[in-house]
């Protein structure tokens, strides 16, 4: 698993980061069709982790509340309708490619330097098993982290919600 489209190097507190983080899932399995079939048993989740030399909180609860947007995704096959030219070219470049995950419209609500950690979670062992029904029963099978993102605070945001460290505050 690798991040093929990184987040921007900088972002503004409380504002949607432009673009999407795109993660590619690859396999070492000789039978690519088996790997693609197994990908329905996996889900990916994005989480915020402190970046290098940051005064940002290391408390997981604070970090979880500081990241918003689409933080969960399933594995999309490369031939998925959502794929565009850049996604399709990834399949050509890697014969072991299984699919991709997208994390658009992410918002970081606290200033600091962070990375986005993408964790691949196995939610069941086969398509015939029932999915995991309660939090904590999945199995993390792989993790990748983005390049650092410097999130700058201050300034005004037009018609956007800002985060003051504890509450979302509407600004106009």
PDB file of C-alpha atoms in Angstrom:
ATOM      1  CA  UNK A   1       0.000   0.000   0.000  1.00  0.00           C
ATOM      2  CA  UNK A   2       1.373   3.411  -0.884  1.00  0.00           C
ATOM      3  CA  UNK A   3       0.159   6.995  -1.107  1.00  0.00           C
ATOM      4  CA  UNK A   4       0.269   8.018  -4.750  1.00  0.00           C
ATOM      5  CA  UNK A   5      -1.398  11.430  -4.356  1.00  0.00           C
ATOM      6  CA  UNK A   6      -0.101  13.200  -1.266  1.00  0.00           C
ATOM      7  CA  UNK A   7      -1.974  15.942   0.596  1.00  0.00           C
ATOM      8  CA  UNK A   8      -0.835  19.535   0.054  1.00  0.00           C
ATOM      9  CA  UNK A   9       2.227  20.672   2.012  1.00  0.00           C
ATOM     10  CA  UNK A  10       0.205  23.393   3.727  1.00  0.00           C
ATOM     11  CA  UNK A  11      -3.406  23.842   4.762  1.00  0.00           C
ATOM     12  CA  UNK A  12      -5.547  26.354   6.668  1.00  0.00           C
ATOM     13  CA  UNK A  13      -7.266  25.524   9.934  1.00  0.00           C
ATOM     14  CA  UNK A  14     -10.907  24.592   9.382  1.00  0.00           C
ATOM     15  CA  UNK A  15     -10.768  24.725   5.581  1.00  0.00           C
ATOM     16  CA  UNK A  16     -11.082  21.825   3.177  1.00  0.00           C
ATOM     17  CA  UNK A  17      -7.737  20.707   1.802  1.00  0.00           C
ATOM     18  CA  UNK A  18      -7.695  20.827  -1.995  1.00  0.00           C
ATOM     19  CA  UNK A  19      -7.643  17.526  -3.844  1.00  0.00           C
ATOM     20  CA  UNK A  20      -7.844  14.029  -2.458  1.00  0.00           C
ATOM     21  CA  UNK A  21      -5.338  11.736  -0.842  1.00  0.00           C
ATOM     22  CA  UNK A  22      -5.187   8.649  -3.072  1.00  0.00           C
ATOM     23  CA  UNK A  23      -3.773   5.380  -1.774  1.00  0.00           C
ATOM     24  CA  UNK A  24      -2.967   2.396  -3.974  1.00  0.00           C
ATOM     25  CA  UNK A  25      -3.301  -1.166  -2.726  1.00  0.00           C
ATOM     26  CA  UNK A  26      -0.912  -3.683  -4.240  1.00  0.00           C
ATOM     27  CA  UNK A  27      -0.442  -7.396  -3.667  1.00  0.00           C
ATOM     28  CA  UNK A  28       2.336  -9.953  -3.719  1.00  0.00           C
ATOM     29  CA  UNK A  29      -0.269 -12.637  -4.430  1.00  0.00           C
ATOM     30  CA  UNK A  30       0.456 -14.382  -7.736  1.00  0.00           C
ATOM     31  CA  UNK A  31      -3.277 -14.504  -8.527  1.00  0.00           C
ATOM     32  CA  UNK A  32      -4.372 -10.888  -8.852  1.00  0.00           C
ATOM     33  CA  UNK A  33      -8.033 -11.946  -9.184  1.00  0.00           C
ATOM     34  CA  UNK A  34      -7.911 -13.535  -5.705  1.00  0.00           C
ATOM     35  CA  UNK A  35      -6.454 -10.331  -4.285  1.00  0.00           C
ATOM     36  CA  UNK A  36      -9.154  -8.219  -5.950  1.00  0.00           C
ATOM     37  CA  UNK A  37     -11.871 -10.538  -4.588  1.00  0.00           C
ATOM     38  CA  UNK A  38     -10.337 -10.358  -1.091  1.00  0.00           C
ATOM     39  CA  UNK A  39     -10.278  -6.551  -1.211  1.00  0.00           C
ATOM     40  CA  UNK A  40     -14.031  -6.533  -0.425  1.00  0.00           C
ATOM     41  CA  UNK A  41     -13.052  -7.688   3.077  1.00  0.00           C
ATOM     42  CA  UNK A  42     -10.964  -4.572   3.696  1.00  0.00           C
ATOM     43  CA  UNK A  43     -11.652  -0.954   4.591  1.00  0.00           C
ATOM     44  CA  UNK A  44      -9.274   1.988   5.013  1.00  0.00           C
ATOM     45  CA  UNK A  45      -9.460   4.741   7.604  1.00  0.00           C
ATOM     46  CA  UNK A  46      -7.598   8.058   7.728  1.00  0.00           C
ATOM     47  CA  UNK A  47      -6.376   9.430  11.043  1.00  0.00           C
ATOM     48  CA  UNK A  48      -4.350  12.436  12.090  1.00  0.00           C
ATOM     49  CA  UNK A  49      -0.943  11.876  13.724  1.00  0.00           C
ATOM     50  CA  UNK A  50       1.587  14.470  14.879  1.00  0.00           C
ATOM     51  CA  UNK A  51       4.192  15.417  12.329  1.00  0.00           C
ATOM     52  CA  UNK A  52       7.866  16.105  12.955  1.00  0.00           C
ATOM     53  CA  UNK A  53       8.769  18.837  15.453  1.00  0.00           C
ATOM     54  CA  UNK A  54       5.196  19.821  16.212  1.00  0.00           C
ATOM     55  CA  UNK A  55       3.727  21.241  19.412  1.00  0.00           C
ATOM     56  CA  UNK A  56       0.398  19.637  18.432  1.00  0.00           C
ATOM     57  CA  UNK A  57      -1.333  17.311  20.855  1.00  0.00           C
ATOM     58  CA  UNK A  58      -0.411  13.635  20.836  1.00  0.00           C
ATOM     59  CA  UNK A  59      -3.682  12.726  22.577  1.00  0.00           C
ATOM     60  CA  UNK A  60      -5.549  10.358  20.200  1.00  0.00           C
ATOM     61  CA  UNK A  61      -8.941  11.786  21.222  1.00  0.00           C
ATOM     62  CA  UNK A  62      -7.827  15.340  20.415  1.00  0.00           C
ATOM     63  CA  UNK A  63      -6.310  14.214  17.113  1.00  0.00           C
ATOM     64  CA  UNK A  64      -9.456  12.260  16.164  1.00  0.00           C
ATOM     65  CA  UNK A  65     -11.632  15.316  16.776  1.00  0.00           C
ATOM     66  CA  UNK A  66      -9.253  17.534  14.773  1.00  0.00           C
ATOM     67  CA  UNK A  67      -9.729  15.622  11.482  1.00  0.00           C
ATOM     68  CA  UNK A  68     -12.987  15.829   9.548  1.00  0.00           C
ATOM     69  CA  UNK A  69     -14.163  14.868   6.081  1.00  0.00           C
ATOM     70  CA  UNK A  70     -14.345  11.520   4.351  1.00  0.00           C
ATOM     71  CA  UNK A  71     -12.067   9.453   6.585  1.00  0.00           C
ATOM     72  CA  UNK A  72     -13.312   5.965   5.601  1.00  0.00           C
ATOM     73  CA  UNK A  73     -13.192   4.287   2.207  1.00  0.00           C
ATOM     74  CA  UNK A  74     -13.460   0.835   0.713  1.00  0.00           C
ATOM     75  CA  UNK A  75     -11.131  -0.517  -1.959  1.00  0.00           C
ATOM     76  CA  UNK A  76     -12.184   0.579  -5.446  1.00  0.00           C
ATOM     77  CA  UNK A  77     -11.011  -1.550  -8.374  1.00  0.00           C
ATOM     78  CA  UNK A  78      -8.972   0.376 -10.925  1.00  0.00           C
ATOM     79  CA  UNK A  79     -11.769  -0.074 -13.468  1.00  0.00           C
ATOM     80  CA  UNK A  80     -14.254   1.647 -11.123  1.00  0.00           C
ATOM     81  CA  UNK A  81     -16.349   4.412 -12.717  1.00  0.00           C
ATOM     82  CA  UNK A  82     -14.887   6.869 -10.204  1.00  0.00           C
ATOM     83  CA  UNK A  83     -11.405   6.341 -11.613  1.00  0.00           C
ATOM     84  CA  UNK A  84      -9.901   9.015 -13.789  1.00  0.00           C
ATOM     85  CA  UNK A  85      -6.867   8.998 -16.059  1.00  0.00           C
ATOM     86  CA  UNK A  86      -4.353   9.290 -13.229  1.00  0.00           C
ATOM     87  CA  UNK A  87      -5.848   6.308 -11.394  1.00  0.00           C
ATOM     88  CA  UNK A  88      -5.954   4.230 -14.568  1.00  0.00           C
ATOM     89  CA  UNK A  89      -2.306   5.004 -15.261  1.00  0.00           C
ATOM     90  CA  UNK A  90      -1.373   3.655 -11.826  1.00  0.00           C
ATOM     91  CA  UNK A  91      -2.706   0.240 -12.828  1.00  0.00           C
ATOM     92  CA  UNK A  92      -0.548   0.291 -15.951  1.00  0.00           C
ATOM     93  CA  UNK A  93       2.516   1.211 -13.924  1.00  0.00           C
ATOM     94  CA  UNK A  94       2.017  -1.603 -11.390  1.00  0.00           C
ATOM     95  CA  UNK A  95       0.917  -5.067 -12.530  1.00  0.00           C
ATOM     96  CA  UNK A  96       0.300  -5.998  -8.876  1.00  0.00           C
ATOM     97  CA  UNK A  97      -2.222  -3.186  -8.331  1.00  0.00           C
ATOM     98  CA  UNK A  98      -5.464  -4.289  -6.656  1.00  0.00           C
ATOM     99  CA  UNK A  99      -7.341  -1.013  -6.253  1.00  0.00           C
ATOM    100  CA  UNK A 100      -7.316   2.412  -4.673  1.00  0.00           C
ATOM    101  CA  UNK A 101      -8.855   4.426  -1.841  1.00  0.00           C
ATOM    102  CA  UNK A 102      -9.701   8.155  -1.934  1.00  0.00           C
ATOM    103  CA  UNK A 103      -9.902  10.578   0.951  1.00  0.00           C
ATOM    104  CA  UNK A 104     -11.386  13.851  -0.369  1.00  0.00           C
ATOM    105  CA  UNK A 105     -12.533  16.956   1.468  1.00  0.00           C
ATOM    106  CA  UNK A 106     -10.361  16.458   4.542  1.00  0.00           C
ATOM    107  CA  UNK A 107     -10.324  19.277   7.087  1.00  0.00           C
ATOM    108  CA  UNK A 108      -7.823  19.749   9.906  1.00  0.00           C
ATOM    109  CA  UNK A 109      -9.276  21.841  12.723  1.00  0.00           C
ATOM    110  CA  UNK A 110      -6.120  22.618  14.685  1.00  0.00           C
ATOM    111  CA  UNK A 111      -2.878  24.392  13.762  1.00  0.00           C
ATOM    112  CA  UNK A 112       0.324  22.351  13.780  1.00  0.00           C
ATOM    113  CA  UNK A 113       2.303  19.915  11.665  1.00  0.00           C
ATOM    114  CA  UNK A 114       0.637  16.584  10.981  1.00  0.00           C
ATOM    115  CA  UNK A 115       0.653  13.490   8.844  1.00  0.00           C
ATOM    116  CA  UNK A 116      -2.388  11.576   7.665  1.00  0.00           C
ATOM    117  CA  UNK A 117      -2.103   7.909   8.623  1.00  0.00           C
ATOM    118  CA  UNK A 118      -4.047   5.487   6.439  1.00  0.00           C
ATOM    119  CA  UNK A 119      -4.752   2.152   8.129  1.00  0.00           C
ATOM    120  CA  UNK A 120      -6.017  -0.821   6.141  1.00  0.00           C
ATOM    121  CA  UNK A 121      -8.391  -2.886   8.279  1.00  0.00           C
ATOM    122  CA  UNK A 122      -9.609  -6.425   7.634  1.00  0.00           C
ATOM    123  CA  UNK A 123     -13.297  -6.424   8.582  1.00  0.00           C
ATOM    124  CA  UNK A 124     -13.904 -10.103   7.783  1.00  0.00           C
ATOM    125  CA  UNK A 125     -11.916 -13.079   6.513  1.00  0.00           C
ATOM    126  CA  UNK A 126     -14.082 -13.883   3.509  1.00  0.00           C
ATOM    127  CA  UNK A 127     -17.091 -12.476   1.697  1.00  0.00           C
ATOM    128  CA  UNK A 128     -19.261 -15.195   3.276  1.00  0.00           C
ATOM    129  CA  UNK A 129     -18.423 -14.048   6.829  1.00  0.00           C
ATOM    130  CA  UNK A 130     -20.630 -11.391   8.407  1.00  0.00           C
ATOM    131  CA  UNK A 131     -18.938  -7.978   8.672  1.00  0.00           C
ATOM    132  CA  UNK A 132     -17.593  -6.794  11.998  1.00  0.00           C
ATOM    133  CA  UNK A 133     -20.463  -5.244  13.931  1.00  0.00           C
ATOM    134  CA  UNK A 134     -18.707  -3.399  16.723  1.00  0.00           C
ATOM    135  CA  UNK A 135     -15.767  -1.038  16.847  1.00  0.00           C
ATOM    136  CA  UNK A 136     -12.442  -2.592  17.663  1.00  0.00           C
ATOM    137  CA  UNK A 137     -13.040  -6.014  16.135  1.00  0.00           C
ATOM    138  CA  UNK A 138     -11.278  -5.340  12.842  1.00  0.00           C
ATOM    139  CA  UNK A 139      -7.630  -6.222  12.326  1.00  0.00           C
ATOM    140  CA  UNK A 140      -5.158  -3.575  11.133  1.00  0.00           C
ATOM    141  CA  UNK A 141      -3.133  -5.194   8.364  1.00  0.00           C
ATOM    142  CA  UNK A 142      -1.111  -2.286   6.937  1.00  0.00           C
ATOM    143  CA  UNK A 143      -0.350   1.372   7.654  1.00  0.00           C
ATOM    144  CA  UNK A 144       1.111   4.206   5.568  1.00  0.00           C
ATOM    145  CA  UNK A 145       1.645   7.854   6.458  1.00  0.00           C
ATOM    146  CA  UNK A 146       1.534  10.931   4.265  1.00  0.00           C
ATOM    147  CA  UNK A 147       4.169  13.581   3.932  1.00  0.00           C
ATOM    148  CA  UNK A 148       3.921  16.290   6.627  1.00  0.00           C
ATOM    149  CA  UNK A 149       1.186  18.921   6.351  1.00  0.00           C
ATOM    150  CA  UNK A 150       1.745  22.308   7.971  1.00  0.00           C
ATOM    151  CA  UNK A 151      -1.626  23.635   9.112  1.00  0.00           C
ATOM    152  CA  UNK A 152      -1.662  27.391   9.616  1.00  0.00           C
ATOM    153  CA  UNK A 153      -4.217  29.074  11.842  1.00  0.00           C
ATOM    154  CA  UNK A 154      -5.577  32.577  11.892  1.00  0.00           C
ATOM    155  CA  UNK A 155      -7.146  34.592   9.144  1.00  0.00           C
ATOM    156  CA  UNK A 156     -10.804  34.643   8.362  1.00  0.00           C
ATOM    157  CA  UNK A 157     -12.750  32.099   6.434  1.00  0.00           C
ATOM    158  CA  UNK A 158     -15.800  33.192   4.509  1.00  0.00           C
ATOM    159  CA  UNK A 159     -18.947  31.273   5.402  1.00  0.00           C
ATOM    160  CA  UNK A 160     -16.853  28.417   6.785  1.00  0.00           C
ATOM    161  CA  UNK A 161     -16.866  26.831  10.199  1.00  0.00           C
ATOM    162  CA  UNK A 162     -13.690  27.505  12.151  1.00  0.00           C
ATOM    163  CA  UNK A 163     -12.404  25.478  15.076  1.00  0.00           C
ATOM    164  CA  UNK A 164     -11.341  27.328  18.205  1.00  0.00           C
ATOM    165  CA  UNK A 165      -9.772  24.301  19.902  1.00  0.00           C
ATOM    166  CA  UNK A 166     -12.954  23.156  21.580  1.00  0.00           C
ATOM    167  CA  UNK A 167     -15.989  24.129  19.484  1.00  0.00           C
ATOM    168  CA  UNK A 168     -16.922  24.697  15.863  1.00  0.00           C
ATOM    169  CA  UNK A 169     -17.638  28.391  15.423  1.00  0.00           C
ATOM    170  CA  UNK A 170     -19.440  29.887  12.436  1.00  0.00           C
ATOM    171  CA  UNK A 171     -17.649  32.842  10.875  1.00  0.00           C
ATOM    172  CA  UNK A 172     -19.073  35.225   8.305  1.00  0.00           C
TER     173      UNK A 172
END
